[in-house]
């Protein structure tokens, strides 16, 4: 797997997403509020069988890793879309939350605080 298959994070966007409470050199002009992006993915039978076999000998479960990266990226894209739609140009205190969803899949929620920021003068 190449870095593009198991790496994640923000691509070029007009909405800056950071895990910090502020952005150096910028001030928060307006707090819009919480935004989130949510997705639930089920695991297909082939990946579960492959993961079960791989767990017998150890090592990375590359198929599941790739699926989780895709899921996290989709949740993040949805967060950015919601922030943009509400007039934000940044999301502060960005986090992921991952849980099992009724034994049928994995729920990934990307969340943070949508704000409008501008450069300090």
mmCIF file of C-alpha atoms in Angstrom:
data_model
loop_
_atom_site.group_PDB
_atom_site.id
_atom_site.type_symbol
_atom_site.label_atom_id
_atom_site.label_comp_id
_atom_site.label_asym_id
_atom_site.label_seq_id
_atom_site.Cartn_x
_atom_site.Cartn_y
_atom_site.Cartn_z
ATOM 1 C CA UNK A 1 0.000 0.000 0.000
ATOM 2 C CA UNK A 2 1.264 3.452 -0.884
ATOM 3 C CA UNK A 3 0.972 6.470 1.396
ATOM 4 C CA UNK A 4 -2.059 7.702 -0.577
ATOM 5 C CA UNK A 5 -3.923 4.526 0.352
ATOM 6 C CA UNK A 6 -3.410 4.611 4.100
ATOM 7 C CA UNK A 7 -2.821 8.309 4.758
ATOM 8 C CA UNK A 8 -5.601 10.720 5.437
ATOM 9 C CA UNK A 9 -6.278 14.282 6.335
ATOM 10 C CA UNK A 10 -7.446 17.377 4.621
ATOM 11 C CA UNK A 11 -6.866 18.089 0.969
ATOM 12 C CA UNK A 12 -6.907 21.622 -0.448
ATOM 13 C CA UNK A 13 -10.052 23.332 0.805
ATOM 14 C CA UNK A 14 -11.452 26.779 1.500
ATOM 15 C CA UNK A 15 -12.290 25.548 5.024
ATOM 16 C CA UNK A 16 -9.282 25.098 7.306
ATOM 17 C CA UNK A 17 -9.624 22.167 9.725
ATOM 18 C CA UNK A 18 -7.372 22.047 12.792
ATOM 19 C CA UNK A 19 -7.264 20.080 16.032
ATOM 20 C CA UNK A 20 -6.197 23.131 18.026
ATOM 21 C CA UNK A 21 -8.363 25.690 19.847
ATOM 22 C CA UNK A 22 -7.069 28.532 17.691
ATOM 23 C CA UNK A 23 -5.000 29.257 14.598
ATOM 24 C CA UNK A 24 -1.750 31.190 15.096
ATOM 25 C CA UNK A 25 -1.909 34.577 13.377
ATOM 26 C CA UNK A 26 -5.705 34.506 13.094
ATOM 27 C CA UNK A 27 -8.541 35.688 15.304
ATOM 28 C CA UNK A 28 -11.965 34.112 15.668
ATOM 29 C CA UNK A 29 -14.549 36.642 14.464
ATOM 30 C CA UNK A 30 -17.617 34.461 14.924
ATOM 31 C CA UNK A 31 -18.409 31.077 16.423
ATOM 32 C CA UNK A 32 -21.035 29.296 14.353
ATOM 33 C CA UNK A 33 -21.231 26.136 16.454
ATOM 34 C CA UNK A 34 -20.778 22.402 16.303
ATOM 35 C CA UNK A 35 -20.559 20.682 12.942
ATOM 36 C CA UNK A 36 -20.106 17.023 12.192
ATOM 37 C CA UNK A 37 -19.793 14.539 9.375
ATOM 38 C CA UNK A 38 -21.048 11.022 9.932
ATOM 39 C CA UNK A 39 -20.795 7.779 8.017
ATOM 40 C CA UNK A 40 -21.444 4.135 8.826
ATOM 41 C CA UNK A 41 -19.690 1.408 6.870
ATOM 42 C CA UNK A 42 -20.449 -2.281 6.960
ATOM 43 C CA UNK A 43 -17.670 -4.792 6.528
ATOM 44 C CA UNK A 44 -18.129 -7.157 3.621
ATOM 45 C CA UNK A 45 -17.798 -10.884 4.124
ATOM 46 C CA UNK A 46 -14.578 -11.207 2.117
ATOM 47 C CA UNK A 47 -12.705 -8.700 4.257
ATOM 48 C CA UNK A 48 -13.960 -10.308 7.460
ATOM 49 C CA UNK A 49 -12.805 -13.762 6.361
ATOM 50 C CA UNK A 50 -9.451 -12.351 5.230
ATOM 51 C CA UNK A 51 -9.058 -10.483 8.529
ATOM 52 C CA UNK A 52 -9.895 -13.625 10.470
ATOM 53 C CA UNK A 53 -7.252 -15.619 8.612
ATOM 54 C CA UNK A 54 -4.674 -12.841 8.934
ATOM 55 C CA UNK A 55 -5.277 -12.641 12.680
ATOM 56 C CA UNK A 56 -4.046 -16.228 12.990
ATOM 57 C CA UNK A 57 -0.574 -15.293 11.769
ATOM 58 C CA UNK A 58 -0.438 -11.634 12.790
ATOM 59 C CA UNK A 59 0.285 -8.493 10.855
ATOM 60 C CA UNK A 60 -1.583 -5.518 9.484
ATOM 61 C CA UNK A 61 -5.075 -5.993 8.104
ATOM 62 C CA UNK A 62 -4.475 -3.858 5.015
ATOM 63 C CA UNK A 63 -7.976 -4.201 3.588
ATOM 64 C CA UNK A 64 -9.544 -3.018 6.836
ATOM 65 C CA UNK A 65 -6.970 -0.229 7.185
ATOM 66 C CA UNK A 66 -7.818 1.055 3.702
ATOM 67 C CA UNK A 67 -11.554 0.892 4.446
ATOM 68 C CA UNK A 68 -11.135 2.832 7.692
ATOM 69 C CA UNK A 69 -9.054 5.534 5.964
ATOM 70 C CA UNK A 70 -11.730 5.908 3.269
ATOM 71 C CA UNK A 71 -14.431 6.074 5.944
ATOM 72 C CA UNK A 72 -12.605 8.713 7.993
ATOM 73 C CA UNK A 73 -11.946 10.805 4.871
ATOM 74 C CA UNK A 74 -15.626 10.634 3.893
ATOM 75 C CA UNK A 75 -16.693 11.758 7.381
ATOM 76 C CA UNK A 76 -14.217 14.642 7.209
ATOM 77 C CA UNK A 77 -15.469 15.703 3.765
ATOM 78 C CA UNK A 78 -19.026 15.788 5.131
ATOM 79 C CA UNK A 79 -17.887 17.909 8.099
ATOM 80 C CA UNK A 80 -16.246 20.402 5.722
ATOM 81 C CA UNK A 81 -19.387 20.531 3.548
ATOM 82 C CA UNK A 82 -21.545 21.281 6.597
ATOM 83 C CA UNK A 83 -19.153 23.960 7.864
ATOM 84 C CA UNK A 84 -19.041 25.616 4.431
ATOM 85 C CA UNK A 85 -22.843 25.522 4.116
ATOM 86 C CA UNK A 86 -23.143 27.308 7.472
ATOM 87 C CA UNK A 87 -20.729 30.071 6.412
ATOM 88 C CA UNK A 88 -17.569 28.936 8.212
ATOM 89 C CA UNK A 89 -14.070 29.197 6.838
ATOM 90 C CA UNK A 90 -12.499 27.073 9.598
ATOM 91 C CA UNK A 91 -13.234 24.232 12.002
ATOM 92 C CA UNK A 92 -11.462 24.285 15.356
ATOM 93 C CA UNK A 93 -11.010 21.434 17.858
ATOM 94 C CA UNK A 94 -11.512 18.809 15.147
ATOM 95 C CA UNK A 95 -11.827 15.210 16.378
ATOM 96 C CA UNK A 96 -12.885 11.749 15.217
ATOM 97 C CA UNK A 97 -15.094 9.377 17.165
ATOM 98 C CA UNK A 98 -15.292 5.732 16.073
ATOM 99 C CA UNK A 99 -17.799 3.203 17.418
ATOM 100 C CA UNK A 100 -19.338 -0.085 16.459
ATOM 101 C CA UNK A 101 -22.837 0.354 15.035
ATOM 102 C CA UNK A 102 -25.149 -2.460 16.151
ATOM 103 C CA UNK A 103 -22.640 -5.169 15.190
ATOM 104 C CA UNK A 104 -23.156 -4.443 11.492
ATOM 105 C CA UNK A 105 -20.481 -1.866 10.833
ATOM 106 C CA UNK A 106 -18.342 0.975 12.047
ATOM 107 C CA UNK A 107 -19.647 4.474 12.675
ATOM 108 C CA UNK A 108 -17.176 7.293 12.170
ATOM 109 C CA UNK A 109 -18.067 10.807 13.246
ATOM 110 C CA UNK A 110 -15.828 13.780 12.484
ATOM 111 C CA UNK A 111 -16.733 16.807 14.601
ATOM 112 C CA UNK A 112 -15.535 20.231 15.645
ATOM 113 C CA UNK A 113 -16.511 23.856 16.070
ATOM 114 C CA UNK A 114 -17.277 25.861 12.944
ATOM 115 C CA UNK A 115 -15.941 29.425 13.035
ATOM 116 C CA UNK A 116 -15.141 32.415 10.881
ATOM 117 C CA UNK A 117 -11.509 33.483 11.227
ATOM 118 C CA UNK A 118 -9.488 36.359 9.794
ATOM 119 C CA UNK A 119 -5.803 37.330 9.891
ATOM 120 C CA UNK A 120 -4.694 39.399 12.896
ATOM 121 C CA UNK A 121 -3.544 42.896 11.992
#
